[in-house]
Every structure is written in C-alpha cells, then in structure tokens.
mmCIF file with all atom_site columns, C-alpha atoms in Angstrom:
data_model
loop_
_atom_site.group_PDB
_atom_site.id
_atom_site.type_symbol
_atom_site.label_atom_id
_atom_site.label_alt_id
_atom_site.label_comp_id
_atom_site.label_asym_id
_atom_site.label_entity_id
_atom_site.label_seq_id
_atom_site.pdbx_PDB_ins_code
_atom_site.Cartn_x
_atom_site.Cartn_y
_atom_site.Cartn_z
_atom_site.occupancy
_atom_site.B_iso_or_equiv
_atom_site.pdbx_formal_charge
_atom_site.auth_seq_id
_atom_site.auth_comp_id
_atom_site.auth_asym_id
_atom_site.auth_atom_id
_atom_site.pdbx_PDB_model_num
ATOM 1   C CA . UNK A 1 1   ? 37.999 7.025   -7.219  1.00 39.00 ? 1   UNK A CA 1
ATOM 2   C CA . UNK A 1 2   ? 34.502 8.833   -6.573  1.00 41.00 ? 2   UNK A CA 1
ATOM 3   C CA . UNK A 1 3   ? 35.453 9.666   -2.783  1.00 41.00 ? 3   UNK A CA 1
ATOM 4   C CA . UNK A 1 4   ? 31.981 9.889   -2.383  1.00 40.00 ? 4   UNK A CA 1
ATOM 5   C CA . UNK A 1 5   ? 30.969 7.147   0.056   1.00 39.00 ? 5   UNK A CA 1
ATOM 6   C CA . UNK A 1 6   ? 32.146 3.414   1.274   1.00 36.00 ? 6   UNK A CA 1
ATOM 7   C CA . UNK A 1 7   ? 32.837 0.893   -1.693  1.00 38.00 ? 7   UNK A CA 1
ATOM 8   C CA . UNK A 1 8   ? 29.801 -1.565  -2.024  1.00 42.00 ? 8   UNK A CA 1
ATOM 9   C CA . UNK A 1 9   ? 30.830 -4.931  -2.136  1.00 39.00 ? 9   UNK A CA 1
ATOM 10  C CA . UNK A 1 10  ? 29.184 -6.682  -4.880  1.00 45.00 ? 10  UNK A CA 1
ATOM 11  C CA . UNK A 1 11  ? 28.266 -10.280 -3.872  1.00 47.00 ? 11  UNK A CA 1
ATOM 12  C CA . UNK A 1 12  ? 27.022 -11.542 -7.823  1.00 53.00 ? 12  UNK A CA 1
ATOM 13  C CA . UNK A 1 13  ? 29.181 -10.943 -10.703 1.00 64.00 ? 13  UNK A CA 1
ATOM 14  C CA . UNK A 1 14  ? 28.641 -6.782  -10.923 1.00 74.00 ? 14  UNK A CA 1
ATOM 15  C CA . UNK A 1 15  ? 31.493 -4.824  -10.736 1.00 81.00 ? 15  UNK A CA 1
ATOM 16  C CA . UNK A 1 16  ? 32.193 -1.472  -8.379  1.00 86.00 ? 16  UNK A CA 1
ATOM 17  C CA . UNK A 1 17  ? 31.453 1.691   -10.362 1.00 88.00 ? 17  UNK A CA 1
ATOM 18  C CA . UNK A 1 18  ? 34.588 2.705   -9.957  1.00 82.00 ? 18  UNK A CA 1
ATOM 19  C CA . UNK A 1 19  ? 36.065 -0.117  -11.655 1.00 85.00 ? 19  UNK A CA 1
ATOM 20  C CA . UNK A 1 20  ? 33.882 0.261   -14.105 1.00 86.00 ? 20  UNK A CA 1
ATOM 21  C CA . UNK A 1 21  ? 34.710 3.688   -15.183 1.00 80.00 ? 21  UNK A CA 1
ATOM 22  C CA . UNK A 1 22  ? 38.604 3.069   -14.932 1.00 81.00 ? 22  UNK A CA 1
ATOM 23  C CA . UNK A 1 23  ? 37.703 0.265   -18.271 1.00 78.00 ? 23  UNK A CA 1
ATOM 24  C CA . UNK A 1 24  ? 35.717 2.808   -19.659 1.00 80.00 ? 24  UNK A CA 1
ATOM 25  C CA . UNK A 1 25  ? 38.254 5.331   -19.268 1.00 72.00 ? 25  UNK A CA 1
ATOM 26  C CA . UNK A 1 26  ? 40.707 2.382   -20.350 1.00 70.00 ? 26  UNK A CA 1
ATOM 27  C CA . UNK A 1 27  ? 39.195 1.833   -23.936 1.00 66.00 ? 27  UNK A CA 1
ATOM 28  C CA . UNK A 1 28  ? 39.381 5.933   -25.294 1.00 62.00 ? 28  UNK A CA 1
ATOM 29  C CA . UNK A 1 29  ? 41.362 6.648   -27.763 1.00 60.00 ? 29  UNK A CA 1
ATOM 30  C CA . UNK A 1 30  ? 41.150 3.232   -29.466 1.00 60.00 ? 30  UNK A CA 1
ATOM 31  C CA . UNK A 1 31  ? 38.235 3.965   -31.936 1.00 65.00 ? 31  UNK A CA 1
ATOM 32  C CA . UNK A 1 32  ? 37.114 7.323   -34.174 1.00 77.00 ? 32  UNK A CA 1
ATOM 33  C CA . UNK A 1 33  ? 36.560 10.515  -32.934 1.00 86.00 ? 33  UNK A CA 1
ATOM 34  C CA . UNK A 1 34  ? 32.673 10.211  -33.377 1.00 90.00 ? 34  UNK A CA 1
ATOM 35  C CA . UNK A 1 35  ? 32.874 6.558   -31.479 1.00 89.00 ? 35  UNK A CA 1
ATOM 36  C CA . UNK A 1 36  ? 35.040 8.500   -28.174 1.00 89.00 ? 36  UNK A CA 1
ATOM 37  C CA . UNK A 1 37  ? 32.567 10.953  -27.995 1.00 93.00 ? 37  UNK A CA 1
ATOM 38  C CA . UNK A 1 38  ? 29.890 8.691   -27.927 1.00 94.00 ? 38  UNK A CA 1
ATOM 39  C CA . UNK A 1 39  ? 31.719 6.354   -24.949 1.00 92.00 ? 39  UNK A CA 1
ATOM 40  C CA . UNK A 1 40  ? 32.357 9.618   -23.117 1.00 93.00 ? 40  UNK A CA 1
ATOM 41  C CA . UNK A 1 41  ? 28.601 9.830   -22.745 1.00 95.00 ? 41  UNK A CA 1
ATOM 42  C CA . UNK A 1 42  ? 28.715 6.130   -21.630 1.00 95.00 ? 42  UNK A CA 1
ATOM 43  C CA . UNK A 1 43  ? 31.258 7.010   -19.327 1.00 94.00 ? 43  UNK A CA 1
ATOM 44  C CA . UNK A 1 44  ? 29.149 10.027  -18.137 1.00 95.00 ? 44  UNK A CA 1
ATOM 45  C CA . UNK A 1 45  ? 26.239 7.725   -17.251 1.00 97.00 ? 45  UNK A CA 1
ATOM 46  C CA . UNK A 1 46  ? 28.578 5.589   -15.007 1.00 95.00 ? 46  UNK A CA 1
ATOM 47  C CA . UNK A 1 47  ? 29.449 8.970   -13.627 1.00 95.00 ? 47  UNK A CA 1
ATOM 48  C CA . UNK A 1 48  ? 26.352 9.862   -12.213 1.00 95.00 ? 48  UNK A CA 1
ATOM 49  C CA . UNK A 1 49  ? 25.647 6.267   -11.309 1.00 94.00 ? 49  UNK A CA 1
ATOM 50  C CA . UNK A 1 50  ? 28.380 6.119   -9.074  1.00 94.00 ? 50  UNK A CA 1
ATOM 51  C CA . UNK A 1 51  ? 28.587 9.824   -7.316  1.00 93.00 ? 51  UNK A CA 1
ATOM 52  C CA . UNK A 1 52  ? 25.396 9.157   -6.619  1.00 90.00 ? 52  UNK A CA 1
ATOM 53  C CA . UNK A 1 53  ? 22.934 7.969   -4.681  1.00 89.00 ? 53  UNK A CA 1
ATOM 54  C CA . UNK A 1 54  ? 22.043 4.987   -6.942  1.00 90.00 ? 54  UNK A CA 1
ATOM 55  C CA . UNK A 1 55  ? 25.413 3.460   -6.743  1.00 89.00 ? 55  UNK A CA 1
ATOM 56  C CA . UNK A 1 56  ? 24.012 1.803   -4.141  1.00 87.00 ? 56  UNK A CA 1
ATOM 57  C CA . UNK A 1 57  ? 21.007 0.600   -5.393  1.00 89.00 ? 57  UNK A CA 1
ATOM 58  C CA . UNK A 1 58  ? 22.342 -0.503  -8.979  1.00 93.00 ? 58  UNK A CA 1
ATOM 59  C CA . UNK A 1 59  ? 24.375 -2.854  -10.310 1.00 93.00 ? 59  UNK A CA 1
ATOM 60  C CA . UNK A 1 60  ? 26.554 -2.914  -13.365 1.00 94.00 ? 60  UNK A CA 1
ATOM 61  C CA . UNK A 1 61  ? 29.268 -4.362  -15.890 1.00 93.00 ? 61  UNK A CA 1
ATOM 62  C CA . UNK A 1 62  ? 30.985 -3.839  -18.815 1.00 91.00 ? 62  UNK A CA 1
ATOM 63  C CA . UNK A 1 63  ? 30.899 -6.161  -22.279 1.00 87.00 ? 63  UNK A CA 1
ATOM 64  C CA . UNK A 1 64  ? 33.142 -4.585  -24.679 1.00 84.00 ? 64  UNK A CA 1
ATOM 65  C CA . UNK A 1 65  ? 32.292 -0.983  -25.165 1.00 87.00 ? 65  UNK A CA 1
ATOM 66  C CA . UNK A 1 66  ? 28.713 -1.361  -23.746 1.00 94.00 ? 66  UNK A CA 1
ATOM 67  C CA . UNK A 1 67  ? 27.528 -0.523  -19.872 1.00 96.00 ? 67  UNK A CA 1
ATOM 68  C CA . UNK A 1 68  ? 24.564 -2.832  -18.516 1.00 96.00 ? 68  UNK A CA 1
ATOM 69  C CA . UNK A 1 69  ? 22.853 -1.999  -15.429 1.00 96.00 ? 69  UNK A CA 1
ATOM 70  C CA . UNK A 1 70  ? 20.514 -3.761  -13.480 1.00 93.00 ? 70  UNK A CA 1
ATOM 71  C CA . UNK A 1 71  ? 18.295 -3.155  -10.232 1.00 90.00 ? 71  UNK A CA 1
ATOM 72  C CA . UNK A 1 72  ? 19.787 -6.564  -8.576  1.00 88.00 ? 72  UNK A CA 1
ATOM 73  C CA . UNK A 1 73  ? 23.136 -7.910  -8.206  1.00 88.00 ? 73  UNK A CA 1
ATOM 74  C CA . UNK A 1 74  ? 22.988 -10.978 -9.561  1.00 88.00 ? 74  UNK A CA 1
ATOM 75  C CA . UNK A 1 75  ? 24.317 -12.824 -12.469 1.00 89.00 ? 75  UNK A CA 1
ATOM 76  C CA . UNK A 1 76  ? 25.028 -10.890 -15.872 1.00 90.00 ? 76  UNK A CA 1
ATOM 77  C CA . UNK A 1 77  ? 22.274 -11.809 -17.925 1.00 89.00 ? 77  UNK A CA 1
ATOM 78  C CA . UNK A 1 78  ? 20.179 -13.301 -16.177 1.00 89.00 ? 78  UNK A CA 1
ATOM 79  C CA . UNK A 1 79  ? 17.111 -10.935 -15.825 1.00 91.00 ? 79  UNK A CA 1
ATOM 80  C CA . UNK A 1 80  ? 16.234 -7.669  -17.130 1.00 94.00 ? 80  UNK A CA 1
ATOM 81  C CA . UNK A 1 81  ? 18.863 -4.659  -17.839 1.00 96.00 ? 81  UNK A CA 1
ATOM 82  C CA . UNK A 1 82  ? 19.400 -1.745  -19.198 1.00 97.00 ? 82  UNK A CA 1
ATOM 83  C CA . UNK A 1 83  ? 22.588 -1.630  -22.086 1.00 97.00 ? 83  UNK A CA 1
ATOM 84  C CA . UNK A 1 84  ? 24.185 1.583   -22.946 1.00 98.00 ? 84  UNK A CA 1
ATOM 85  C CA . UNK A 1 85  ? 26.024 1.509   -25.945 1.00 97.00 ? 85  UNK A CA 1
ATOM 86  C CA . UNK A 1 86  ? 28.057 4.082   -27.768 1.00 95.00 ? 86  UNK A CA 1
ATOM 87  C CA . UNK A 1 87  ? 27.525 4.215   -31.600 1.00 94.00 ? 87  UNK A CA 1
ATOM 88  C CA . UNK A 1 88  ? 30.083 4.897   -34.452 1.00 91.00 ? 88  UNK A CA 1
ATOM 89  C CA . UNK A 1 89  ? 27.918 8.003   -35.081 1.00 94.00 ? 89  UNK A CA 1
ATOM 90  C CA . UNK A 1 90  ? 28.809 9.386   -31.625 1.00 94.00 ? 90  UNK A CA 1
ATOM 91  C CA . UNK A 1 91  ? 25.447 8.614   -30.604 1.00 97.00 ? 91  UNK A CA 1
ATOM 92  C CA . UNK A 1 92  ? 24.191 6.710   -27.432 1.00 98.00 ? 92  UNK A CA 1
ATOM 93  C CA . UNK A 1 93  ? 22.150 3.147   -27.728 1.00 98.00 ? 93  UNK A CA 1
ATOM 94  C CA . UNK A 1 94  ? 20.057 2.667   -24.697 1.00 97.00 ? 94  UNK A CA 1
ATOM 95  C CA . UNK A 1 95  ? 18.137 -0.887  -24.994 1.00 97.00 ? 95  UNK A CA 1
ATOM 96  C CA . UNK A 1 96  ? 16.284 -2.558  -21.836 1.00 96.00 ? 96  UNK A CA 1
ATOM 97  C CA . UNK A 1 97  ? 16.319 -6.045  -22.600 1.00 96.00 ? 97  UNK A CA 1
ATOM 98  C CA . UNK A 1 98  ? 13.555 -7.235  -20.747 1.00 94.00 ? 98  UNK A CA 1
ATOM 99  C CA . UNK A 1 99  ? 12.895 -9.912  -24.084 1.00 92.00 ? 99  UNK A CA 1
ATOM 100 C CA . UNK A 1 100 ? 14.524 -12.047 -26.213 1.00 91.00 ? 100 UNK A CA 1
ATOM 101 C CA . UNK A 1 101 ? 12.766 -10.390 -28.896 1.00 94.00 ? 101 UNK A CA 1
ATOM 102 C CA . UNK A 1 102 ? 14.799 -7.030  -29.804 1.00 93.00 ? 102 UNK A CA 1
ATOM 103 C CA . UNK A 1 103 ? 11.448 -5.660  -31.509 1.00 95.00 ? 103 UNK A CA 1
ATOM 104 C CA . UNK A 1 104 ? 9.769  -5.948  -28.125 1.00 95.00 ? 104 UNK A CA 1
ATOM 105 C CA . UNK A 1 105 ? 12.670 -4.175  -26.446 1.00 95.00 ? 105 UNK A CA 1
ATOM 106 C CA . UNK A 1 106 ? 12.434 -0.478  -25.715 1.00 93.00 ? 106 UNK A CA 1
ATOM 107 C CA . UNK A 1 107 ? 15.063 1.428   -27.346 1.00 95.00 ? 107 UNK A CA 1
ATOM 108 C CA . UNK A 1 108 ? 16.199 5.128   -27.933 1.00 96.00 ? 108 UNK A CA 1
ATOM 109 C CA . UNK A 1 109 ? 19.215 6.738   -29.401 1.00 97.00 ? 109 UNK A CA 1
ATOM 110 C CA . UNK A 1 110 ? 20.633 9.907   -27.892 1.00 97.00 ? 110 UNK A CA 1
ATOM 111 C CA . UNK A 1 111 ? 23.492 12.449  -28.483 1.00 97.00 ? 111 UNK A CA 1
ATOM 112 C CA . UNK A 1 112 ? 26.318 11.622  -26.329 1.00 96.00 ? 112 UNK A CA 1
ATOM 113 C CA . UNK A 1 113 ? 25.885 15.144  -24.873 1.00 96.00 ? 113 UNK A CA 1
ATOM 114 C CA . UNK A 1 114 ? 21.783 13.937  -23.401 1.00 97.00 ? 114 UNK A CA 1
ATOM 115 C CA . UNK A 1 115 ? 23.016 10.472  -22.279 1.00 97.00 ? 115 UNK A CA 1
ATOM 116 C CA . UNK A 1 116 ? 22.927 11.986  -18.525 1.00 96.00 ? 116 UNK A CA 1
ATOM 117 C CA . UNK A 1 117 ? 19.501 13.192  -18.896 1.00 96.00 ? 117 UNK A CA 1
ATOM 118 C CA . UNK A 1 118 ? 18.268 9.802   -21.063 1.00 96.00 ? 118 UNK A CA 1
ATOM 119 C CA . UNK A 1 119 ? 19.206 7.457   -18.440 1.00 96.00 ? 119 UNK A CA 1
ATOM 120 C CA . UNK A 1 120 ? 17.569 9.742   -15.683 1.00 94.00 ? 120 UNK A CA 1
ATOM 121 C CA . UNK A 1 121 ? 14.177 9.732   -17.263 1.00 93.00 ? 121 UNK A CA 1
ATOM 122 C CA . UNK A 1 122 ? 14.449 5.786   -18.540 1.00 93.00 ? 122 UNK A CA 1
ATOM 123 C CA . UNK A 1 123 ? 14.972 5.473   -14.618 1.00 92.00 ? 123 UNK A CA 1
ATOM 124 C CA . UNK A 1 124 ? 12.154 7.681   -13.699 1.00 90.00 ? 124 UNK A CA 1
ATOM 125 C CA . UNK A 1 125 ? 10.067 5.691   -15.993 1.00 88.00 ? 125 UNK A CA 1
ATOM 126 C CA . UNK A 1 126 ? 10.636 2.092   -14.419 1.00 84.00 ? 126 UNK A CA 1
ATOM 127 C CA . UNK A 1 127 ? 10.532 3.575   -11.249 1.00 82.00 ? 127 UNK A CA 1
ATOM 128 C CA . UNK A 1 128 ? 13.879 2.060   -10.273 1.00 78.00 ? 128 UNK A CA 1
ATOM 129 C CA . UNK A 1 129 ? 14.991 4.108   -7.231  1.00 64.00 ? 129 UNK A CA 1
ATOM 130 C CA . UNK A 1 130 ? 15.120 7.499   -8.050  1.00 56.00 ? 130 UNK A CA 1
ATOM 131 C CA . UNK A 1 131 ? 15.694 9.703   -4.215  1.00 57.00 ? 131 UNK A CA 1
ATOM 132 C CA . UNK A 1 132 ? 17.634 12.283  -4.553  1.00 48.00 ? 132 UNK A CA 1
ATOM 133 C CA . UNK A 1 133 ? 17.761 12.499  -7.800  1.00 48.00 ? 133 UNK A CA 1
#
C-alpha cells in the first residue's frame, strides 16, 4: 500500500501498517462527522508510522476505533503502549498505558488536525526511535 519499503513480518500478534490503515480506512463513514474527522487523524498517525522510518521499529493494532503502538512486537497488552483514540468531539485521545491506574497514565487530547505532530513529540519524549524524523 505505502510502496515505501519491504513488508515487515510481524512475528507476535501486531499487524503490518498497511493492514492497519486499510481497517482504519474500513470503519469511515460509520459514525458522525465530528467522530470521522477525529479517526482521520488516527489514520494520519498510522500514516506517518508506516511511510516512515519507524515502521520498522514499531509495532501496532487496532481495537475498535482505537490504534495502539508499542516499541516491541509482542503480545497486545502485555507491556506498555501508546492508544490513540478518536473522540466524538473530533478530537484525538492519546493515553500511554504504562499502569493499571488511568490517573497515573499520561494523557493529552489533540485536534485531529495536530495528531501528526502529538505523536511525534510523545515519541521524542520516550525516546522511542526517533532517526530521521
């Protein structure tokens, strides 16, 4: 889909990004205007992910309308990610559950529009592999 580079095989349970975009893509149009907008910035995230250079280094999924990433391919779950969820508002949810305690878990909300540029700097900030960015 992307063109841009050899498909990564995934050995846990993460899927390609391009597969991940096509369900993305898959689920517009069946919510409210505000609620499309706001998964277009999801989708805009998986985007960058995958055309990229951290498609190689990052691992994702999908669970409903939400994208999780995570720094290692291994089980869903299992360790810390980031979720990227799109609002009713038409807002963007980013939450790194790190905790089982969502008041320890940092959060921000973003227009759909700065979803790009949110999930660059929460990158920056964990340090997750960031070249040629």
């Amino acid at each position: 889909m992307t063109g841009n580079g050899p498909m990564r095989h995934t050995s846990g349970m993460s899927k390609s990004w391009d597969d991940i975009i096509v369900k993305l893509r898959e689920k517009q149009g069946l919510e409210g205007r505000e609620f499309q907008t706001a998964l277009s910035g999801v989708a805009q995230v998986a985007s960058l992910i995958a055309e990229g250079p951290l498609n190689s280094v990052l691992f994702g999924w999908t669970s409903m309308h939400d994208l999780c990433v995570q720094q290692t391919d291994t089980t869903p779950y299992s360790g810390p990610y980031l979720r990227i969820s799109p609002l009713p508002s038409g807002s963007v949810e980013f939450r790194y559950v790190d905790t089982g305690i969502a008041e320890r878990q940092w959060t921000r909300v973003e227009s759909a529009g700065r979803a790009a540029r949110r999930f660059t700097a929460f990158v920056e900030q964990l340090r997750w592999d960031v070249s040629g960015l």
